[in-house]
CSV table of C-alpha atoms and ligand atoms in Angstrom, one decimal:
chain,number,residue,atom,x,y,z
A,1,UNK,CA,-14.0,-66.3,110.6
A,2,UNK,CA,-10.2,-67.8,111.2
A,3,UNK,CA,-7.9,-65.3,109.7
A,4,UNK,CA,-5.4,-66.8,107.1
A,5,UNK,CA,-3.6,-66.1,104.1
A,6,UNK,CA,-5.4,-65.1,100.9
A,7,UNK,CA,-5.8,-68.6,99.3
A,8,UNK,CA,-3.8,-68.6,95.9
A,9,UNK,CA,-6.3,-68.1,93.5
A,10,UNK,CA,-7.0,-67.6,89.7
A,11,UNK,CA,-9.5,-65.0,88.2
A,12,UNK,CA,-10.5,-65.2,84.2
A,13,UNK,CA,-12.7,-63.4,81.9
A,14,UNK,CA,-15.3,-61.0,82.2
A,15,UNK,CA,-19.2,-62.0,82.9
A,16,UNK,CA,-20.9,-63.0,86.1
A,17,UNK,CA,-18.6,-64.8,88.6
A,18,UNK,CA,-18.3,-68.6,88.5
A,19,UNK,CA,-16.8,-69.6,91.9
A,20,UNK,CA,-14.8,-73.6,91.1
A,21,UNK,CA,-14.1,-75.5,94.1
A,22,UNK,CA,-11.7,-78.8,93.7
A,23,UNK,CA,-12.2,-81.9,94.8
A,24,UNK,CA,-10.0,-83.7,97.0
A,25,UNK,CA,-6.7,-84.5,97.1
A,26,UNK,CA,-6.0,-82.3,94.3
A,27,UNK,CA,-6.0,-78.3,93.6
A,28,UNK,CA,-7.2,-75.7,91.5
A,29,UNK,CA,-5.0,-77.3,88.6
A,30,UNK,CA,-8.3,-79.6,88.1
A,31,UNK,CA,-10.2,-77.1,87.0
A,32,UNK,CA,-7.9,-76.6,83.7
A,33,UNK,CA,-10.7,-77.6,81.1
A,34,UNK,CA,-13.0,-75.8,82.2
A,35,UNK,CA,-11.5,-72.3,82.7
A,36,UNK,CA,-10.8,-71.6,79.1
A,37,UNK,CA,-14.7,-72.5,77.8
A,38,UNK,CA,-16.4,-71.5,80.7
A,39,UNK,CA,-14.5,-67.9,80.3
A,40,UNK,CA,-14.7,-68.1,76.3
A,41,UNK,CA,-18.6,-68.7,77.0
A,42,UNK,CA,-19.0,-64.9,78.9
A,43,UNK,CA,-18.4,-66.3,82.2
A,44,UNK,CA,-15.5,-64.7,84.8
A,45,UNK,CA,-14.0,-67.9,86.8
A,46,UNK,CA,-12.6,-68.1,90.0
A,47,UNK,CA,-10.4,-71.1,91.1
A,48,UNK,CA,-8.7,-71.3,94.4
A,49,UNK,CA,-6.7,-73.8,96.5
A,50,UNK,CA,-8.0,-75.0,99.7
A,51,UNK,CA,-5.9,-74.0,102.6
A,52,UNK,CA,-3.2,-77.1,102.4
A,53,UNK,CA,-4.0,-77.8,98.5
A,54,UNK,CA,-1.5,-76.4,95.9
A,55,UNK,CA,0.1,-73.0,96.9
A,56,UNK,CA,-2.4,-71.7,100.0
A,57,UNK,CA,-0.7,-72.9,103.1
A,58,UNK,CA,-2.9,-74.3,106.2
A,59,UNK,CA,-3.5,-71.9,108.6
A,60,UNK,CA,-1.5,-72.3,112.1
A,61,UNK,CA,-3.0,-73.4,115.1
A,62,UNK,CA,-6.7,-74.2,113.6
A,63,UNK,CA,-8.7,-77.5,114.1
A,64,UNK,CA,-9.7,-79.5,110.9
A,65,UNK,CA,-13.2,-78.4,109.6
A,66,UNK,CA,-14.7,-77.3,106.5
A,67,UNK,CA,-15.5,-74.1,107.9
A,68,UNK,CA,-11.4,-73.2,107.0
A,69,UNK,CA,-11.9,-74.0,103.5
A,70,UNK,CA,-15.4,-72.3,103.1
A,71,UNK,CA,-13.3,-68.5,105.2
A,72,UNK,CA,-10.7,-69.1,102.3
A,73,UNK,CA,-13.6,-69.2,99.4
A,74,UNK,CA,-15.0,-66.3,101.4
A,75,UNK,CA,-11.7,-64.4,101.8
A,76,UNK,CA,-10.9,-64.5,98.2
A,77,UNK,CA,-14.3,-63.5,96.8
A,78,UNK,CA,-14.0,-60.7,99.6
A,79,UNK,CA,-10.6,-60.0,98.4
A,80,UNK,CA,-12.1,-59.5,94.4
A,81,UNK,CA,-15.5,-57.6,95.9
A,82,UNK,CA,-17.3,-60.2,94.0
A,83,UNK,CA,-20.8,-59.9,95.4
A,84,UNK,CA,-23.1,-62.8,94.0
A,85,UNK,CA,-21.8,-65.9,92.1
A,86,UNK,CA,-22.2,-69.4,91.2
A,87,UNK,CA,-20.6,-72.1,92.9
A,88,UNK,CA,-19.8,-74.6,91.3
A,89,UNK,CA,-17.8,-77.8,93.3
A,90,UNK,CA,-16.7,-81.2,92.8
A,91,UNK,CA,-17.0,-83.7,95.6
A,92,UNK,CA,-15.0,-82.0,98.6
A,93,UNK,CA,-15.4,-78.6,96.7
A,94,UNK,CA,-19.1,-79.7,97.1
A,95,UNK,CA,-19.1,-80.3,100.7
A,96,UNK,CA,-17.6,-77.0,101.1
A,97,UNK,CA,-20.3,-75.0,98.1
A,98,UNK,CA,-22.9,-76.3,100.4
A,99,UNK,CA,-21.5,-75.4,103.6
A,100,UNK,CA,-21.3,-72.2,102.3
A,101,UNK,CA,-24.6,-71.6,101.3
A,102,UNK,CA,-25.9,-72.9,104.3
A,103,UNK,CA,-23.9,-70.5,106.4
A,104,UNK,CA,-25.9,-68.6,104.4
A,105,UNK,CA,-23.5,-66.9,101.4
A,106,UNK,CA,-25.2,-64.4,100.4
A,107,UNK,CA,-26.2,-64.0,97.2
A,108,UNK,CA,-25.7,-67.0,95.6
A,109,UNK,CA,-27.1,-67.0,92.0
A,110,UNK,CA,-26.7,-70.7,91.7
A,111,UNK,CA,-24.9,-74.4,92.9
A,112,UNK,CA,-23.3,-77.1,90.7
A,113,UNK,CA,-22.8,-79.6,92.7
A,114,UNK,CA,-20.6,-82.6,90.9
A,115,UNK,CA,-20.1,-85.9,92.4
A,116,UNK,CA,-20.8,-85.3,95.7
A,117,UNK,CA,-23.4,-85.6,99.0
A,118,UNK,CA,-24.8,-83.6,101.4
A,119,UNK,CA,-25.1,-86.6,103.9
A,120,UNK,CA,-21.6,-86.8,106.8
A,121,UNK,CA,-19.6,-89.7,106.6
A,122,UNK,CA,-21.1,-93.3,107.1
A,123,UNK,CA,-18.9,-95.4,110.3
A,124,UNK,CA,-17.1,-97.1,107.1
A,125,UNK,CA,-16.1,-94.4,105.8
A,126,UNK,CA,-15.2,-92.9,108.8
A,127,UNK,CA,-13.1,-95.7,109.3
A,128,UNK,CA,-11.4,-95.7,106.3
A,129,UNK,CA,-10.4,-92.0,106.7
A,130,UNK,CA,-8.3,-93.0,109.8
A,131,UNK,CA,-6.1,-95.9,107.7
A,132,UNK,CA,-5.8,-93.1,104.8
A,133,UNK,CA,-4.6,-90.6,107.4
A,134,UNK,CA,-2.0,-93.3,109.1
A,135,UNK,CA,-0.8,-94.4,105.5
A,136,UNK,CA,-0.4,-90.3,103.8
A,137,UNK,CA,1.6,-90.0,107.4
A,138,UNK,CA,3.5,-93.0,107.1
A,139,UNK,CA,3.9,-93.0,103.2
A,140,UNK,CA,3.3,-89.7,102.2
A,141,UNK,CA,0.7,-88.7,99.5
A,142,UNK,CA,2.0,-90.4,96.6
A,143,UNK,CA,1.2,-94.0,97.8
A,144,UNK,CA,-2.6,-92.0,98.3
A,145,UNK,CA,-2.7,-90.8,95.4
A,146,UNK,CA,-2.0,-94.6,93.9
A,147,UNK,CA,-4.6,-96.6,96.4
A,148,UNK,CA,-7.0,-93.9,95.3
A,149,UNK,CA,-6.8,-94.0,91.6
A,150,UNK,CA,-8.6,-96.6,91.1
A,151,UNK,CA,-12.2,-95.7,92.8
A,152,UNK,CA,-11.6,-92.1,91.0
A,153,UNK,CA,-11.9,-92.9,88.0
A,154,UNK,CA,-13.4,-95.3,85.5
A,155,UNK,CA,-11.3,-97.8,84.4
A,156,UNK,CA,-12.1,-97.3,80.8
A,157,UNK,CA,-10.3,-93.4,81.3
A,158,UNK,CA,-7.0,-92.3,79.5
A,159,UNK,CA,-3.9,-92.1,80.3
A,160,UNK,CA,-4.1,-88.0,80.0
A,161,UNK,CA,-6.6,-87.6,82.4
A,162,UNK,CA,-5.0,-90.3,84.7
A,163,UNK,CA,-1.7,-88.8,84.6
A,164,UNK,CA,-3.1,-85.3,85.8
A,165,UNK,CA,-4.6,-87.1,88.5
A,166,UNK,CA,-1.8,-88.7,89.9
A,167,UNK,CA,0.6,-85.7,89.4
A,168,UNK,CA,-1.7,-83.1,91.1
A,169,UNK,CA,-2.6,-85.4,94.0
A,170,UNK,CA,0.9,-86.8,94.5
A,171,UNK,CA,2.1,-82.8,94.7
A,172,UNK,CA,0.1,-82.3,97.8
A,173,UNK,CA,1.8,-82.0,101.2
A,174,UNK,CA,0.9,-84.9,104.0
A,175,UNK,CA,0.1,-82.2,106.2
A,176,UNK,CA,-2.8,-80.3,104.0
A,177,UNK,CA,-4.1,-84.1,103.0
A,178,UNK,CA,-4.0,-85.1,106.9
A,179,UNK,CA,-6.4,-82.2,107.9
A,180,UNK,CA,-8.0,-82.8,104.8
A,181,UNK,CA,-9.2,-86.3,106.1
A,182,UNK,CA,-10.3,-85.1,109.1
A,183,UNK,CA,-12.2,-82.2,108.1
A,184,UNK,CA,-14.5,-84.3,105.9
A,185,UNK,CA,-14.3,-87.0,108.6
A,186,UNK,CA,-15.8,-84.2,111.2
A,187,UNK,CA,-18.4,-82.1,108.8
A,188,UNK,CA,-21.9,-82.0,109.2
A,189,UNK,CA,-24.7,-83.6,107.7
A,190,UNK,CA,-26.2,-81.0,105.1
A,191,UNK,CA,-28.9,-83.1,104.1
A,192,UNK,CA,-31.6,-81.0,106.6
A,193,UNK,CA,-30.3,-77.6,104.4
A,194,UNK,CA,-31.1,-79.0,101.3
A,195,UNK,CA,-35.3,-78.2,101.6
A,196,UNK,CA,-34.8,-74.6,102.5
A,197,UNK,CA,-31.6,-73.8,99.1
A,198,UNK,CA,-33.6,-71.8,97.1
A,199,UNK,CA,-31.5,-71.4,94.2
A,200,UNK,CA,-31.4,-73.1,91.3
A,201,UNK,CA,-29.1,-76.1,91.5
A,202,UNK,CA,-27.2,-78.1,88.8
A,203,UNK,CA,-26.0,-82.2,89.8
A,204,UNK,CA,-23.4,-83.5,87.7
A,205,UNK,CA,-22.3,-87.2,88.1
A,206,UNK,CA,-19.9,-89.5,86.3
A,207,UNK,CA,-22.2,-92.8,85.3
A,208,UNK,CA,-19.3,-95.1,87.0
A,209,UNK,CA,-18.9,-92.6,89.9
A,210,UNK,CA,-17.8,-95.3,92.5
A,211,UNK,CA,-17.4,-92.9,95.4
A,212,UNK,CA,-20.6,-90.9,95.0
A,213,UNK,CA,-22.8,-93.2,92.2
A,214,UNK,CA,-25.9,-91.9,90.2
A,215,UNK,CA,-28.4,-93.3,92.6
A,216,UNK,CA,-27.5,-91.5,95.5
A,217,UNK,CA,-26.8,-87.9,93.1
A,218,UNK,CA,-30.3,-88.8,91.8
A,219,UNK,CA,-32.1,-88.7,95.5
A,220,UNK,CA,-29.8,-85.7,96.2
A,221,UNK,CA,-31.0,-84.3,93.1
A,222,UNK,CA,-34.9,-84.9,94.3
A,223,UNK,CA,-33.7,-83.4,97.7
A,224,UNK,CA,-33.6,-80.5,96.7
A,225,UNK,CA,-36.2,-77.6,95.3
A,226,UNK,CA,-34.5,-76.3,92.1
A,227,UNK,CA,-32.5,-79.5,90.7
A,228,UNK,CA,-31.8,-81.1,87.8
A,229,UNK,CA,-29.5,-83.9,87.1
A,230,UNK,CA,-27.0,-84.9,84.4
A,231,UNK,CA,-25.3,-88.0,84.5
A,232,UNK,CA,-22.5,-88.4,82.2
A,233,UNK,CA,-21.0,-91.2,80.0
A,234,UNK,CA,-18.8,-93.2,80.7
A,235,UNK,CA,-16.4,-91.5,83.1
A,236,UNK,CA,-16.4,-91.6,87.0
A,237,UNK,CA,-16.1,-89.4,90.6
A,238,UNK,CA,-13.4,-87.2,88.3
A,239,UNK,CA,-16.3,-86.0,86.0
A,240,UNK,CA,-15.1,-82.9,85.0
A,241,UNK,CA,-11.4,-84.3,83.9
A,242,UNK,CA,-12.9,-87.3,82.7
A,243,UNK,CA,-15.1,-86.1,80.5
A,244,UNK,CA,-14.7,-82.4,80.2
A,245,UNK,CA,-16.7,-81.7,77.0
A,246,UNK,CA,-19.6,-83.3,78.3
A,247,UNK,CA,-19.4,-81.4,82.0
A,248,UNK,CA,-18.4,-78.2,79.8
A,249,UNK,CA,-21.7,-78.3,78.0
A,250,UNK,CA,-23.8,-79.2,81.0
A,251,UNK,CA,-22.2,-76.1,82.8
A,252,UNK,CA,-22.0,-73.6,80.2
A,253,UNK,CA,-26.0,-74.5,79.3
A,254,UNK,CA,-27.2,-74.4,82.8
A,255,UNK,CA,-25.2,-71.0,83.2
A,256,UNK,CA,-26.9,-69.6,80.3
A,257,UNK,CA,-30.1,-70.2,81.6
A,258,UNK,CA,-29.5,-68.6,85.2
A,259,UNK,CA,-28.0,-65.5,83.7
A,260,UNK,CA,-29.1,-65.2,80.2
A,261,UNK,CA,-25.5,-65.2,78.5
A,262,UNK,CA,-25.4,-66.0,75.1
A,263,UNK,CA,-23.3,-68.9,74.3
A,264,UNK,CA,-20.3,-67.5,71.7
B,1,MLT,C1,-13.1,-86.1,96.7
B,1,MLT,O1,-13.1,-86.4,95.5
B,1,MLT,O2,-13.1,-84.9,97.0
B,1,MLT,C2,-13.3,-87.1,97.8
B,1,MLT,O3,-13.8,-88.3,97.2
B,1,MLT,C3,-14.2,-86.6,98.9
B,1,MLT,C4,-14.3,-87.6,100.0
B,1,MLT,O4,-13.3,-88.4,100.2
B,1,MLT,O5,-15.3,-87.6,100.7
């Protein structure tokens, strides 16, 4: 395990532990729709920032690789002595909720996995991580943020959402985004994992998910033992900002099976 700071982190109600992983280029600041219903619903959430995302610095010295980001999940829940949990993550948070539990996490009660993919990048996207990196270094994050916009969400989303988007992402340093790019340009195929996750597993995805669309969830969905999918309305990759009642219902119910928690 690299040793780094303690990734800043938030921790919310009482009730079994509900790990949330953000996406990237953003932070734990996503995550502000859910906290307050997931934690009003008898659930205690857990947000952190990836090393180089919001207030948890990169860690000197270290090569990109998800395996950083999965030590900092580690290190906080470590930190807390929380000693099973759900993770729950959104696109990169889902690369690295995998990683995890295929590095064998131990216990996990549960994954929901949101606009994401088990499979490594394809050569195109690759590719297109290389012109991303050279135009964060030569432009810095904002002109990201603005190329990116676009494919993250559906064009029929409001301003609000859009906004949030493009002030979290734009906040990030060129640095944490760089390694960012690389790391996911450099992680594993997960898709041989999937067959042996024995927990039950929830798939979220936004129906005009451009990055990560329904009919490549759907077959990660059928990948897997213990899966069922949701696909929500009219909102894309940024599901759970997009559309926050919908994901907040599909979370909260799929919760309440795995642990039994009444819904208040
Ligand atoms: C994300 O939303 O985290 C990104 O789309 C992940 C990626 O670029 O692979």
């Amino acid at each position: 395990m690299t040793t780094h700071a303690l990734a800043a982190h938030d921790d919310r109600g009482d009730g079994p532990p509900v790990v949330l992983i953000h996406s990237f280029p953003l932070d734990r600041r996503m995550w502000e729709p859910q906290i307050g219903s997931l934690s009003a619903a008898g659930f205690r959430v857990l947000s952190m920032d990836l090393p180089g995302f919001g207030a948890t610095p990169l860690p000197s010295h270290t090569d990109p690789s998800l395996d950083v980001y999965c030590d900092a999940v580690q290190g906080v829940l470590d930190h807390l002595g929380v000693k099973r949990c759900t993770l729950v993550g959104l696109s990169l948070g889902g690369y690295v909720a995998l990683r995890l539990a295929s590095r064998g996490l131990d216990p996990i009660d549960a994954l929901v996995l949101a606009d994401t993919r088990a499979g490594g990048d394809s050569p195109a996207v690759r590719a297109g991580r290389l012109v991303n990196l050279s135009l964060v270094r030569g432009r810095g994050t904002v002109a990201l943020i603005e190329k990116m916009v676009p494919h993250l969400l559906a064009a029929s989303t409001g301003e609000g959402a859009r906004s949030r988007v493009r002030s979290i992402g734009g906040a990030q340093s060129p640095e944490g985004v760089s390694f960012a790019l690389l790391a996911m340009r450099d992680r594993e195929d997960a898709t041989p994992t999937l067959a042996g996750l024995g927990v039950p597993a929830l798939l979220i995805v936004g129906e005009h998910d451009a990055i990560t669309p329904p009919a490549e969830m759907r077959a990660f969905a059928d990948a897997l033992p213990d899966a069922r999918l949701v696909e929500l309305p009219g909102c894309g990759h940024l599901s759970s900002m997009e559309a926050p009642d919908g994901f907040n219902d599909a979370l909260i119910e799929f919760l309440s099976r795995v642990y039994g928690v009444p819904r208040h």
